[in-house]
mmCIF file of C-alpha atoms and ligand atoms in Angstrom:
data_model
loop_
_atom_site.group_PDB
_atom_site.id
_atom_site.type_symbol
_atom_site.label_atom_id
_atom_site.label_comp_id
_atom_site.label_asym_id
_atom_site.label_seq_id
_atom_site.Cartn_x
_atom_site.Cartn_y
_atom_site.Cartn_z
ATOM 1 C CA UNK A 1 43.962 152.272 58.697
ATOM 2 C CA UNK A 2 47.544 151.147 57.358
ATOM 3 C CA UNK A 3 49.534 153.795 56.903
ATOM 4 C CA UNK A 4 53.537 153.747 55.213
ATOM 5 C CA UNK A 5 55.380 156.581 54.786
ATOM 6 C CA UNK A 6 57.861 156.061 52.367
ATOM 7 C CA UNK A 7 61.509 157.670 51.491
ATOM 8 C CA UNK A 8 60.395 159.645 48.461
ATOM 9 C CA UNK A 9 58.097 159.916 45.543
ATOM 10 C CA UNK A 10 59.425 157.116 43.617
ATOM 11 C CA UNK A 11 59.697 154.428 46.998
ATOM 12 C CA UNK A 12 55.983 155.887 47.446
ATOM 13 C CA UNK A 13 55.165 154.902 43.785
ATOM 14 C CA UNK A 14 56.582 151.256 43.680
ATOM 15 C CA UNK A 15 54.453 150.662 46.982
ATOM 16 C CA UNK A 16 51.137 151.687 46.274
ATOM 17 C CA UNK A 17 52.105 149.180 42.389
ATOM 18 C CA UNK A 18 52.703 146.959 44.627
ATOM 19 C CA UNK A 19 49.833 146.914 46.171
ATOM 20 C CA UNK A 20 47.471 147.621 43.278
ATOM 21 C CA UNK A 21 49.391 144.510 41.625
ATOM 22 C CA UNK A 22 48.915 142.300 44.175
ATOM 23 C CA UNK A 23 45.147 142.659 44.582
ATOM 24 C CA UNK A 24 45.007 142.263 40.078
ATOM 25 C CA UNK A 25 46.958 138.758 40.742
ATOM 26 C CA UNK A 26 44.827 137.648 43.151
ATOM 27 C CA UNK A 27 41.922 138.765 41.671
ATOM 28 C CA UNK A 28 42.526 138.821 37.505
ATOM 29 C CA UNK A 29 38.579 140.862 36.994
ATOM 30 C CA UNK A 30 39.427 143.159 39.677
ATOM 31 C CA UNK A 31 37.590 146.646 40.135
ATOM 32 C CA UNK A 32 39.475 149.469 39.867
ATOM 33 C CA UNK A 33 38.598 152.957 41.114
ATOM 34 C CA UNK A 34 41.097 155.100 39.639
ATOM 35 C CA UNK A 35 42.239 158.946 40.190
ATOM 36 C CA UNK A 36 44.165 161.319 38.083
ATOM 37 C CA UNK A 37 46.636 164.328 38.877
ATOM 38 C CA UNK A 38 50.156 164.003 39.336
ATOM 39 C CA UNK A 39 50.379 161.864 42.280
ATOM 40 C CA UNK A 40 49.728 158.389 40.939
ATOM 41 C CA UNK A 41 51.098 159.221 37.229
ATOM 42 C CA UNK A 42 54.737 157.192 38.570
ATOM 43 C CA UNK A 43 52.114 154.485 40.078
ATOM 44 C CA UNK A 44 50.741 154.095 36.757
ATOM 45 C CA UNK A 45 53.767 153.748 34.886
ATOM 46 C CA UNK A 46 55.618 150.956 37.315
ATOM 47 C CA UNK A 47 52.295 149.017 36.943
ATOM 48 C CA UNK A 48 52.743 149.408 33.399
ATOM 49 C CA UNK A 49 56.159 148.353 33.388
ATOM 50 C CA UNK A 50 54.658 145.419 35.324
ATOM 51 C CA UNK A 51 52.598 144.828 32.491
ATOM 52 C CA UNK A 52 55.245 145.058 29.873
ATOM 53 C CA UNK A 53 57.161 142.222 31.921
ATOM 54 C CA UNK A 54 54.569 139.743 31.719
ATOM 55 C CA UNK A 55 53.770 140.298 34.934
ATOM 56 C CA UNK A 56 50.096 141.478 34.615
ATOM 57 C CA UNK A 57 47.045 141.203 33.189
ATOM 58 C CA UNK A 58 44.284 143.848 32.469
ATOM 59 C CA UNK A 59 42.466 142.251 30.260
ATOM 60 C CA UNK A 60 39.550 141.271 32.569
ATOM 61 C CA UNK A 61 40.289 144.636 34.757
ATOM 62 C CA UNK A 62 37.539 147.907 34.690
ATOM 63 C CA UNK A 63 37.911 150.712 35.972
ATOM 64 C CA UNK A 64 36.014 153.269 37.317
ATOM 65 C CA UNK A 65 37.221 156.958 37.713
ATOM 66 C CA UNK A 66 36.986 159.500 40.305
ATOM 67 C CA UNK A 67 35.789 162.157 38.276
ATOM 68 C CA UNK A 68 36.452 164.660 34.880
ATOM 69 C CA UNK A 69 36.019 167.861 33.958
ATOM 70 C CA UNK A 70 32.760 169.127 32.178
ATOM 71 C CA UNK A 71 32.572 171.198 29.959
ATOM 72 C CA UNK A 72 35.514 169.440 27.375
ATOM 73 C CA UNK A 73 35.495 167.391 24.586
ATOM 74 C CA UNK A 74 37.050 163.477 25.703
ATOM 75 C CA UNK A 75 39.564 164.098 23.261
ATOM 76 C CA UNK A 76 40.849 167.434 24.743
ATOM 77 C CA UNK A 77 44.079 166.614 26.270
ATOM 78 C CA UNK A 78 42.850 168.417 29.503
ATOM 79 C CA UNK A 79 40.395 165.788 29.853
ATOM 80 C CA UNK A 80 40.870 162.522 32.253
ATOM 81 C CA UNK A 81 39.713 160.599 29.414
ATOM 82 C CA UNK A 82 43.024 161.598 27.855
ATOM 83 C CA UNK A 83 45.015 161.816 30.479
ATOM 84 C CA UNK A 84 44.496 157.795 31.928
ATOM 85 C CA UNK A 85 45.287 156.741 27.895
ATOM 86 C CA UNK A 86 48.114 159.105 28.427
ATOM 87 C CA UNK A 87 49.403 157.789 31.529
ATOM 88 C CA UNK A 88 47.801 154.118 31.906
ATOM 89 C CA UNK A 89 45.453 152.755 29.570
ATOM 90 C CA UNK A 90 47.743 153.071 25.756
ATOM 91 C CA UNK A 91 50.406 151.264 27.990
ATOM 92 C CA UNK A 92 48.355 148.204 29.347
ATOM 93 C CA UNK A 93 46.105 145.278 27.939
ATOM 94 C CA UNK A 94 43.148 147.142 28.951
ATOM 95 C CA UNK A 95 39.728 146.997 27.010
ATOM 96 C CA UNK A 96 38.738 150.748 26.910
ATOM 97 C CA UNK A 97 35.040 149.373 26.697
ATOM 98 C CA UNK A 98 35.652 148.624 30.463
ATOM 99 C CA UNK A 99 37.254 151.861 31.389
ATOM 100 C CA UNK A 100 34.372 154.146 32.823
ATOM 101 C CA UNK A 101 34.339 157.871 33.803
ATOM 102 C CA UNK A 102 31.220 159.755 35.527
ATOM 103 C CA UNK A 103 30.297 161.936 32.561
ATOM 104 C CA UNK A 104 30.385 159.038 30.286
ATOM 105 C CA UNK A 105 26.121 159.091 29.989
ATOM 106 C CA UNK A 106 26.006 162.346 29.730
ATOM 107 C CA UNK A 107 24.355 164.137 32.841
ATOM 108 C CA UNK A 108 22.823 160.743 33.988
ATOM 109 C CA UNK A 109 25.101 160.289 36.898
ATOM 110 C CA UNK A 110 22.497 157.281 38.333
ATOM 111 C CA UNK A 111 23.793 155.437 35.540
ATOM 112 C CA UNK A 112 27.394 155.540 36.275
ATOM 113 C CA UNK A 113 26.531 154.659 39.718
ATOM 114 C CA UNK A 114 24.238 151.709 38.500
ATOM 115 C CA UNK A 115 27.553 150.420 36.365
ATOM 116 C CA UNK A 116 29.817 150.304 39.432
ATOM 117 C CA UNK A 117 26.947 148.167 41.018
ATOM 118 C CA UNK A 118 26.392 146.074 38.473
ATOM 119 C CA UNK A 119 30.332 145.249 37.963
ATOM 120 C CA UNK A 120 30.156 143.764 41.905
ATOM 121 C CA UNK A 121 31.039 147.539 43.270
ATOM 122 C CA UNK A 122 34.490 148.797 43.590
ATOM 123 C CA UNK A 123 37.224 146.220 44.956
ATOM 124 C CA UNK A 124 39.971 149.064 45.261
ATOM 125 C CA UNK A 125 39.961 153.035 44.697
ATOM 126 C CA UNK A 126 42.826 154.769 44.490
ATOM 127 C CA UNK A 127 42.038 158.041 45.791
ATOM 128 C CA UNK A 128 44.865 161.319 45.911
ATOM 129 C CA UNK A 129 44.021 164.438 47.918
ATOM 130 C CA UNK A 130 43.656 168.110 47.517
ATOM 131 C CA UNK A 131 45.527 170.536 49.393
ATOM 132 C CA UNK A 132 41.541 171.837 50.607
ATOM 133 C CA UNK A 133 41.067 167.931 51.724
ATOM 134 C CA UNK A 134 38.993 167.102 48.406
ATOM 135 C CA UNK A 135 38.945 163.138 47.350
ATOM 136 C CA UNK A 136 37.802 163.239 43.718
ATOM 137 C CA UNK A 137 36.027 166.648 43.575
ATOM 138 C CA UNK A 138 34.273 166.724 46.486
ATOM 139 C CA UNK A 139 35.352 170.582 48.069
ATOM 140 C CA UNK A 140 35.182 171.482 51.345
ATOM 141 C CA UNK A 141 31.301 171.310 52.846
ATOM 142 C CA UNK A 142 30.205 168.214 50.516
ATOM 143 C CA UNK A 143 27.649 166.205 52.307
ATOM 144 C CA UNK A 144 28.908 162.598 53.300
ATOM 145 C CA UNK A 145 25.990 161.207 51.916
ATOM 146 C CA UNK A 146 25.984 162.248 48.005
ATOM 147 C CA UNK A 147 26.689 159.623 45.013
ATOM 148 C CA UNK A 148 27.998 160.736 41.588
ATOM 149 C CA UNK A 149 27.054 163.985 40.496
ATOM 150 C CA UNK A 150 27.820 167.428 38.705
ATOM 151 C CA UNK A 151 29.995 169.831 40.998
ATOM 152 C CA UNK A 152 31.757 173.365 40.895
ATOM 153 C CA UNK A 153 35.530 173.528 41.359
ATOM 154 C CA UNK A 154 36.587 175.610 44.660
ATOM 155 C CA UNK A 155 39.274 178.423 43.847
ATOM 156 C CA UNK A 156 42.193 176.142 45.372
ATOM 157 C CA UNK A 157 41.463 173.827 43.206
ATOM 158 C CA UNK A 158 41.446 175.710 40.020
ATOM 159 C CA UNK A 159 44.495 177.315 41.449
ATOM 160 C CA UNK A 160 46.250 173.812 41.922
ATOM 161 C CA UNK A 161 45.120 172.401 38.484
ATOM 162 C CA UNK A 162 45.778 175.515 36.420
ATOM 163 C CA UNK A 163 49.727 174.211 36.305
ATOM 164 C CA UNK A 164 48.456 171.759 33.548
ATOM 165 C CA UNK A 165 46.838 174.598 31.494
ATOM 166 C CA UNK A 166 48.524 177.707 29.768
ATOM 167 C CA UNK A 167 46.405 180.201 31.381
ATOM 168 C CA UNK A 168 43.600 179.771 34.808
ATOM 169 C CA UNK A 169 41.049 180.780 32.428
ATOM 170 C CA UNK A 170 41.357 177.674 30.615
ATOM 171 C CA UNK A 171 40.300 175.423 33.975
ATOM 172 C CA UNK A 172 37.350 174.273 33.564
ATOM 173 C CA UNK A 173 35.287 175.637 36.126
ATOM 174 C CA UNK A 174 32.281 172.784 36.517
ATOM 175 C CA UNK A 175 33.205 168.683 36.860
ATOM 176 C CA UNK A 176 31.188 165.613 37.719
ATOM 177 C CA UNK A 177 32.764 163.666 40.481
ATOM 178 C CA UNK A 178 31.949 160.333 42.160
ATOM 179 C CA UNK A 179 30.459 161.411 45.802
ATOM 180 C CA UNK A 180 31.988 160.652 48.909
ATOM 181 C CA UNK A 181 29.141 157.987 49.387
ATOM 182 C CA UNK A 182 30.441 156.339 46.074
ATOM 183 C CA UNK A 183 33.944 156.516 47.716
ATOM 184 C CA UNK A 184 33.525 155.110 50.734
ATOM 185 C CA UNK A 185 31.226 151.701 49.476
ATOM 186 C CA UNK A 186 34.534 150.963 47.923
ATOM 187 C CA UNK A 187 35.657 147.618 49.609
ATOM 188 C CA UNK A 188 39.356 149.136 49.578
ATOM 189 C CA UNK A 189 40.080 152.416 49.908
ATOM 190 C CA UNK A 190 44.299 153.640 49.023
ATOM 191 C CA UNK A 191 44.944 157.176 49.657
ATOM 192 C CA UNK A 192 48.239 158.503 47.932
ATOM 193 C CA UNK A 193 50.191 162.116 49.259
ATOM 194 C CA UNK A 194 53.461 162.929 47.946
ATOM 195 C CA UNK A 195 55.270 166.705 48.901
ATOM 196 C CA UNK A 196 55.449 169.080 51.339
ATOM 197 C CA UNK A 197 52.212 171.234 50.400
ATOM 198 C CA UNK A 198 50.406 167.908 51.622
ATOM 199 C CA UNK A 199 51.225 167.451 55.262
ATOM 200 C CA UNK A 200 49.265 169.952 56.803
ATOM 201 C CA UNK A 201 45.901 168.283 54.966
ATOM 202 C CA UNK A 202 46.865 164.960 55.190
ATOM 203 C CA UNK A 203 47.649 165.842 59.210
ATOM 204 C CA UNK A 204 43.817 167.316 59.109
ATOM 205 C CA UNK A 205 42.238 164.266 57.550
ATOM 206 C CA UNK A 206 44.184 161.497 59.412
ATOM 207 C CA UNK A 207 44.312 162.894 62.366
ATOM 208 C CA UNK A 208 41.772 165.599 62.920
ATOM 209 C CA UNK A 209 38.140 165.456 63.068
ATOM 210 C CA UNK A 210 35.706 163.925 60.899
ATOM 211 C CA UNK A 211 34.257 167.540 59.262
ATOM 212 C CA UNK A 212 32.901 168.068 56.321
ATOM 213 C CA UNK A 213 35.008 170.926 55.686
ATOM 214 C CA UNK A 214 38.057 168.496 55.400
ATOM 215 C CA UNK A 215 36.053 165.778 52.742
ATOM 216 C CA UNK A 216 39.060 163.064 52.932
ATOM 217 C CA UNK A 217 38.556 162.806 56.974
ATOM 218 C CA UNK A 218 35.785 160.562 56.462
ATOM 219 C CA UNK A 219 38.190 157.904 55.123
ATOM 220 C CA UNK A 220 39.152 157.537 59.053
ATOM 221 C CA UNK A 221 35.655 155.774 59.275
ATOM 222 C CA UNK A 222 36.541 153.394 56.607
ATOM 223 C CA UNK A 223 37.281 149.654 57.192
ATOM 224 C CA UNK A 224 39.807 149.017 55.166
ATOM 225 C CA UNK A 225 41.807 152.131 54.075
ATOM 226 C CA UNK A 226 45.791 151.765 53.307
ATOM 227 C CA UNK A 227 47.545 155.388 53.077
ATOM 228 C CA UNK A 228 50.895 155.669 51.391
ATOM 229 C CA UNK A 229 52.714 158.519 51.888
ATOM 230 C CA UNK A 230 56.310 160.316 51.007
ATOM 231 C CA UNK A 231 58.117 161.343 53.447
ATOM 232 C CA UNK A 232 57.230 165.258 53.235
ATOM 233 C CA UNK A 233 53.230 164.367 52.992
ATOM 234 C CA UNK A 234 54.074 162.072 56.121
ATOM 235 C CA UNK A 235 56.150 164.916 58.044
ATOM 236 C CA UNK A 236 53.374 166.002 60.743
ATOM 237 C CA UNK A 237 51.781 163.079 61.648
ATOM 238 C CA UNK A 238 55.031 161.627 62.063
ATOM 239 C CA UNK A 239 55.100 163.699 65.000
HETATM 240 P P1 LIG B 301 47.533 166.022 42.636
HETATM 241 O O1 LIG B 301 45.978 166.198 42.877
HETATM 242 O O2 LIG B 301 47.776 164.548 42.599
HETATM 243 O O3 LIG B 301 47.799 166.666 41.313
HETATM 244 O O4 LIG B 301 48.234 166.686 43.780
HETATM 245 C C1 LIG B 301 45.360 165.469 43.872
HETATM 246 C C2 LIG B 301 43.929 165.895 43.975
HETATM 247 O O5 LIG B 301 43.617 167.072 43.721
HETATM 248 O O6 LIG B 301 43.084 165.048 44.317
#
């Protein structure tokens, strides 16, 4: 496991682009795994600046998502459909007919799984973490072992994501997530933490054991994982 802790949000940003940029140069059909929240949202825009600089190319690129809510329309703006055309996809070459998300066929989660295998499997996923240790939306007590499927949200994490709502009865309350199984046959796993309220987890998963109850600590079994952290997310492992 590589791990960089970096000066601040933005220094955090431009090296995890950097990374993700090299690995599209070197490989122009690369396979993405992609997450949403508001930790790689500054990612997302550097590699679109990238882009806009001739640097890149997506036009070959598909991507695979963690996971999106159930329960709303793709066109809500809660939804990660929207948000990646927010925050990535309108700004990039990108042909939306290779941009994937789990609830895409409907409750047939095999399928989505069957698409990620058929592309080659996942050369990269970008993965964030919850304050509860969640990696797409696999809560505390997910089994190692499950692929893509239908889950309900744990009260942190409705907590967390209600700041993008108007009201906590708005979060959707039911999403369908890649597993942790999914996750980890990714040939290239980078894990993202930015801000204080991560160090404790990010201290759990890195460096504590490999539980269940803390669902990113199986990434310390991974072969080829690359963590990049702020300097507040990187605070206790530091020491
Ligand atoms: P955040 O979410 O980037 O908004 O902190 C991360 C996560 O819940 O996986």
């Amino acid at each position: 496991m590589q791990i960089y802790i970096e000066e601040n949000y933005e220094k955090m940003s431009q090296k995890a682009a950097e990374i993700i940029a090299e690995k599209i140069k070197s490989n122009p059909a690369l396979i993405l795994g992609l997450a949403t929240g508001s930790t790689p949202i500054r990612t997302y825009e550097i590699l679109a600046e990238k882009y806009k600089k001739g640097e890149l190319d997506f036009s070959r690129i598909k991507t695979f998502n963690l996971d999106d809510y159930l329960g709303l329309d793709f066109n809500d703006p809660q939804s990660y459909h929207q948000f990646m055309r927010k925050n990535f996809f309108s700004k990039i070459n990108i042909d939306l007919k290779n941009a994937f998300f789990p609830n895409d066929f409907g409750s047939d989660y095999e399928k989505y799984e069957n698409k990620i295998k058929e592309s080659g499997g996942i050369d990269l996923q970008v993965v964030g973490i919850g304050r509860n240790g969640h990696i797409g939306f696999n809560e505390p007590g997910s089994a190692f072992d499950f692929y893509t499927r239908e889950v309900e949200l744990d009260e942190t994490t409705i907590k967390d994501n209600s700041r993008f709502f108007d009201d906590i009865s708005q979060v959707p309350k039911r999403a369908a997530t890649m597993g942790i199984a999914t996750i980890m046959n990714a040939k290239q796993i980078l894990l993202l933490a930015n801000g204080e309220n991560k160090k404790e987890i990010i201290y759990q998963a890195l460096k504590g054991p490999i539980t269940e109850k803390v669902p990113a600590s199986i990434l310390q079994k991974h072969q080829n994982v690359i963590v990049v952290l702020d300097n507040e997310a990187g605070e206790k492992i530091k020491t």
